[in-house]
Amino acid sequence: MKVVLQALPAPIEFDLAKAALVIIDMQRDFLEPGGFGEALGNDVSLLRSAIAPCRSALDAMRERGALIIHTREGHRPDLADCPHAKWERGPIGRRIGDAGPMGRILVRGEAGHEIVPELAPIDGEPVIDKSGKGAFYATDLEAILRSRGIDVLLVAGVTTEVCVHTTVREANDRGLRCIVLSDCCGSYFPQFHEVAVRMICAQGGIFGWVADSSQLKSALARAASGAPHQVCQESQS
Ligand code: C5J
């Protein structure tokens, strides 16, 4: 199905069969008190506004049978994959691997490592466990995308300027077209979110495109109805 999405810096057309929704790190460790995000001194409530738009994009893409991929940032219980330089940056007693109210902080298998229930993966949706910020680093994400013929990523998740940005940059360098769904992303620093989003589509789309969940839903509905595409160039900054 051919989809035309009103995006910045310009509308983008893609084949839904070759597109995937990638939801980055919507984990309890980042979105709920007591996890990694709070251990680093952040107000985790700032990320929660991304949950409902993410769910709306997720439902729309699931309804159309599109590929959905979830990622989680975290480490092996023995922390063998956690570089010392990453571990040492947390406050003593609340570092990666330390015990917290949701289990050991940023460790696979612990409650805090799970994706928030509103966005929980369902059967058949790949979950990529990653130890770094980018979802391509030391994972099989690229192999999964290549084997399914994916060339467009719709990207959502947290945090906008860290794991979302790193993943989009990695994907862009691999020749994938990335569309960041701005309202489906969030940051502990609202100003970083704003700037990170603008950076994606600046300079003619230096890293990709930006749209939001309602534009995605409209584009999918229009494509499914067979209605002609209306290309509108208006600015939405
Ligand atoms: C961070 C992430 N911010 N998922 N991780 O450490 O963005």
Short mmCIF file of C-alpha atoms and ligand atoms in Angstrom, two decimals:
data_model
loop_
_atom_site.label_atom_id
_atom_site.label_comp_id
_atom_site.label_asym_id
_atom_site.label_seq_id
_atom_site.Cartn_x
_atom_site.Cartn_y
_atom_site.Cartn_z
CA MET A 1 0.00 0.00 0.00
CA LYS A 2 1.39 3.36 -1.07
CA VAL A 3 1.33 5.94 1.74
CA VAL A 4 1.95 9.67 1.39
CA LEU A 5 2.75 11.29 4.71
CA GLN A 6 2.68 15.04 5.21
CA ALA A 7 6.03 15.51 6.87
CA LEU A 8 8.80 18.02 7.26
CA PRO A 9 10.79 19.11 5.38
CA ALA A 10 8.54 17.71 2.62
CA PRO A 11 5.88 15.03 2.10
CA ILE A 12 7.28 11.52 1.87
CA GLU A 13 5.85 8.60 -0.08
CA PHE A 14 6.56 5.00 0.92
CA ASP A 15 5.30 1.46 0.57
CA LEU A 16 3.84 0.29 3.87
CA ALA A 17 5.06 -3.26 3.19
CA LYS A 18 8.62 -1.90 3.29
CA ALA A 19 8.14 0.22 6.41
CA ALA A 20 8.54 -0.61 10.09
CA LEU A 21 7.51 1.20 13.25
CA VAL A 22 10.47 1.14 15.63
CA ILE A 23 9.60 2.00 19.23
CA ILE A 24 12.71 2.86 21.18
CA ASP A 25 13.15 1.99 24.88
CA MET A 26 9.64 2.72 26.20
CA GLN A 27 10.70 0.88 29.35
CA ARG A 28 9.71 1.25 32.96
CA ASP A 29 13.36 2.07 33.72
CA PHE A 30 12.98 5.34 31.80
CA LEU A 31 9.31 6.17 32.36
CA GLU A 32 8.63 5.19 35.95
CA PRO A 33 10.05 6.33 39.29
CA GLY A 34 12.83 4.18 40.74
CA GLY A 35 14.52 3.26 37.46
CA PHE A 36 17.57 4.32 35.49
CA GLY A 37 16.11 7.66 34.34
CA GLU A 38 15.32 8.79 37.86
CA ALA A 39 18.67 7.47 39.17
CA LEU A 40 20.33 9.97 36.83
CA GLY A 41 18.35 12.80 38.44
CA ASN A 42 15.58 13.15 35.88
CA ASP A 43 11.87 13.89 36.27
CA VAL A 44 10.47 10.77 34.61
CA SER A 45 6.93 12.15 34.41
CA LEU A 46 8.10 14.29 31.48
CA LEU A 47 8.28 11.24 29.23
CA ARG A 48 4.80 9.93 29.86
CA SER A 49 3.10 12.26 27.35
CA ALA A 50 4.64 10.12 24.60
CA ILE A 51 2.76 6.98 25.66
CA ALA A 52 -0.70 7.80 24.26
CA PRO A 53 0.52 9.03 20.83
CA CYS A 54 2.82 6.00 20.63
CA ARG A 55 -0.11 3.73 21.35
CA SER A 56 -2.15 5.45 18.68
CA ALA A 57 0.64 5.01 16.08
CA LEU A 58 1.14 1.42 17.24
CA ASP A 59 -2.57 0.59 16.87
CA ALA A 60 -2.72 2.17 13.41
CA MET A 61 0.34 0.26 12.19
CA ARG A 62 -0.79 -3.03 13.77
CA GLU A 63 -4.21 -2.66 12.14
CA ARG A 64 -2.54 -2.46 8.73
CA GLY A 65 -0.28 -5.45 9.40
CA ALA A 66 2.95 -3.39 9.38
CA LEU A 67 6.14 -4.60 10.99
CA ILE A 68 6.56 -3.36 14.57
CA ILE A 69 9.92 -3.54 16.31
CA HIS A 70 10.54 -2.71 19.96
CA THR A 71 13.91 -1.96 21.52
CA ARG A 72 15.07 -2.10 25.12
CA GLU A 73 18.26 -0.67 26.58
CA GLY A 74 19.77 -2.89 29.25
CA HIS A 75 22.57 -5.19 30.28
CA ARG A 76 23.31 -8.80 31.06
CA PRO A 77 22.93 -9.63 34.76
CA ASP A 78 26.72 -10.04 35.03
CA LEU A 79 27.13 -6.59 33.37
CA ALA A 80 29.72 -8.09 31.02
CA ASP A 81 28.30 -5.92 28.22
CA CYS A 82 28.30 -2.70 30.24
CA PRO A 83 31.38 -0.60 29.57
CA HIS A 84 33.01 0.73 32.72
CA ALA A 85 32.75 4.22 31.23
CA LYS A 86 28.95 3.87 31.11
CA TRP A 87 28.60 2.24 34.54
CA GLU A 88 30.76 4.76 36.43
CA ARG A 89 28.65 7.74 35.39
CA GLY A 90 25.72 6.94 37.70
CA PRO A 91 25.55 8.05 41.34
CA ILE A 92 27.07 5.49 43.77
CA GLY A 93 24.37 3.11 45.05
CA ARG A 94 22.08 3.88 42.08
CA ARG A 95 24.27 2.69 39.26
CA ILE A 96 23.49 0.16 36.54
CA GLY A 97 23.14 -3.20 38.26
CA ASP A 98 22.31 -1.75 41.69
CA ALA A 99 19.08 -2.81 43.38
CA GLY A 100 16.12 -0.46 43.01
CA PRO A 101 12.35 -0.61 43.54
CA MET A 102 11.90 -2.20 40.10
CA GLY A 103 14.78 -4.63 40.50
CA ARG A 104 18.36 -4.15 39.41
CA ILE A 105 18.71 -0.94 37.43
CA LEU A 106 18.89 -1.38 33.63
CA VAL A 107 19.39 -5.13 33.85
CA ARG A 108 17.64 -7.58 31.52
CA GLY A 109 14.97 -9.70 33.14
CA GLU A 110 14.20 -7.16 35.87
CA ALA A 111 10.81 -5.41 36.16
CA GLY A 112 12.29 -2.03 35.28
CA HIS A 113 13.64 -3.39 32.01
CA GLU A 114 10.16 -4.25 30.75
CA ILE A 115 8.29 -2.11 28.24
CA VAL A 116 5.44 -0.13 29.82
CA PRO A 117 2.20 -2.15 29.72
CA GLU A 118 0.41 0.26 27.37
CA LEU A 119 2.98 -0.53 24.66
CA ALA A 120 3.78 -4.14 25.45
CA PRO A 121 4.93 -6.15 22.42
CA ILE A 122 2.59 -8.82 21.09
CA ASP A 123 3.49 -12.16 19.51
CA GLY A 124 5.48 -11.79 16.31
CA GLU A 125 6.88 -8.33 17.10
CA PRO A 126 10.67 -8.50 17.37
CA VAL A 127 12.20 -7.06 20.55
CA ILE A 128 15.79 -5.87 20.18
CA ASP A 129 17.85 -5.85 23.37
CA LYS A 130 20.67 -3.38 23.12
CA SER A 131 23.44 -2.35 25.44
CA GLY A 132 24.17 0.95 23.71
CA LYS A 133 22.16 3.99 22.78
CA GLY A 134 21.82 3.14 19.08
CA ALA A 135 19.60 0.19 18.17
CA PHE A 136 22.02 -0.99 15.45
CA TYR A 137 25.08 -1.21 17.70
CA ALA A 138 25.83 -4.86 18.59
CA THR A 139 22.32 -6.07 17.66
CA ASP A 140 20.68 -7.99 14.82
CA LEU A 141 18.33 -5.12 13.91
CA GLU A 142 19.93 -4.50 10.52
CA ALA A 143 19.70 -8.19 9.60
CA ILE A 144 16.00 -8.26 10.54
CA LEU A 145 15.26 -5.15 8.48
CA ARG A 146 17.21 -6.39 5.46
CA SER A 147 15.58 -9.81 5.51
CA ARG A 148 12.14 -8.18 5.48
CA GLY A 149 13.06 -5.67 2.75
CA ILE A 150 12.45 -2.67 4.99
CA ASP A 151 13.64 0.70 3.71
CA VAL A 152 11.62 3.15 5.80
CA LEU A 153 11.57 3.45 9.59
CA LEU A 154 8.90 5.30 11.52
CA VAL A 155 10.66 6.05 14.77
CA ALA A 156 9.10 6.67 18.19
CA GLY A 157 10.28 6.39 21.78
CA VAL A 158 12.61 7.88 24.33
CA THR A 159 14.66 9.82 24.73
CA THR A 160 14.51 12.01 21.66
CA GLU A 161 18.04 13.37 21.81
CA VAL A 162 19.74 10.19 23.04
CA CYS A 163 18.53 6.78 21.84
CA VAL A 164 16.08 8.03 19.21
CA HIS A 165 18.67 10.34 17.68
CA THR A 166 21.49 7.80 17.83
CA THR A 167 19.31 5.17 16.16
CA VAL A 168 18.12 7.55 13.45
CA ARG A 169 21.69 8.58 12.68
CA GLU A 170 22.76 4.94 12.47
CA ALA A 171 19.80 4.11 10.22
CA ASN A 172 20.37 7.13 7.98
CA ASP A 173 23.97 6.08 7.39
CA ARG A 174 22.69 2.63 6.41
CA GLY A 175 20.54 4.13 3.66
CA LEU A 176 17.21 3.82 5.47
CA ARG A 177 14.70 6.67 5.29
CA CYS A 178 13.64 7.65 8.81
CA ILE A 179 10.47 9.46 9.81
CA VAL A 180 10.51 10.60 13.43
CA LEU A 181 7.05 10.81 14.98
CA SER A 182 7.60 13.86 17.16
CA ASP A 183 4.69 13.50 19.59
CA CYS A 184 5.61 9.83 20.11
CA CYS A 185 9.04 10.82 21.43
CA GLY A 186 10.01 12.50 24.67
CA SER A 187 12.89 13.88 26.67
CA TYR A 188 13.62 14.77 30.28
CA PHE A 189 14.58 18.15 28.79
CA PRO A 190 11.72 19.59 26.71
CA GLN A 191 14.08 22.03 25.00
CA PHE A 192 16.35 19.14 23.92
CA HIS A 193 13.30 17.38 22.44
CA GLU A 194 12.38 20.47 20.42
CA VAL A 195 15.88 21.00 19.10
CA ALA A 196 16.50 17.30 18.45
CA VAL A 197 13.34 17.12 16.35
CA ARG A 198 14.28 20.23 14.40
CA MET A 199 17.76 18.83 13.78
CA ILE A 200 16.32 15.76 12.05
CA CYS A 201 14.55 17.66 9.30
CA ALA A 202 16.81 20.72 9.03
CA GLN A 203 19.02 21.24 5.98
CA GLY A 204 16.50 19.58 3.67
CA GLY A 205 16.14 16.56 5.97
CA ILE A 206 19.74 15.94 6.99
CA PHE A 207 18.78 12.83 9.01
CA GLY A 208 15.22 12.28 7.82
CA TRP A 209 11.64 13.49 8.10
CA VAL A 210 9.38 14.58 10.96
CA ALA A 211 5.64 14.00 11.26
CA ASP A 212 3.28 13.22 14.14
CA SER A 213 0.94 10.39 15.05
CA SER A 214 -2.20 12.07 13.72
CA GLN A 215 -0.52 12.74 10.36
CA LEU A 216 0.48 9.08 10.23
CA LYS A 217 -3.06 7.94 11.04
CA SER A 218 -4.55 10.24 8.38
CA ALA A 219 -2.03 9.07 5.79
CA LEU A 220 -2.77 5.40 6.53
CA ALA A 221 -6.54 5.98 6.40
CA ARG A 222 -6.24 7.90 3.14
CA ALA A 223 -4.07 5.20 1.60
CA ALA A 224 -6.48 2.45 2.68
CA SER A 225 -9.48 4.32 1.26
CA GLY A 226 -7.78 4.80 -2.10
CA ALA A 227 -8.43 8.56 -1.93
CA PRO A 228 -6.09 10.73 -3.99
CA HIS A 229 -3.08 12.08 -2.15
CA GLN A 230 -3.20 15.73 -1.24
CA VAL A 231 0.27 17.13 -1.13
CA CYS A 232 0.38 20.13 1.14
CA GLN A 233 3.63 21.95 1.76
CA GLU A 234 2.56 24.05 4.70
CA SER A 235 5.04 24.50 7.52
CA GLN A 236 4.30 22.76 10.84
CA SER A 237 7.21 23.80 13.01
C1 C5J B 1 19.17 7.17 27.78
C2 C5J B 1 17.67 6.32 26.10
N1 C5J B 1 18.68 8.41 27.71
N2 C5J B 1 16.87 5.30 25.84
N3 C5J B 1 18.62 6.16 27.06
O1 C5J B 1 20.09 6.92 28.52
O2 C5J B 1 17.53 7.39 25.52
#
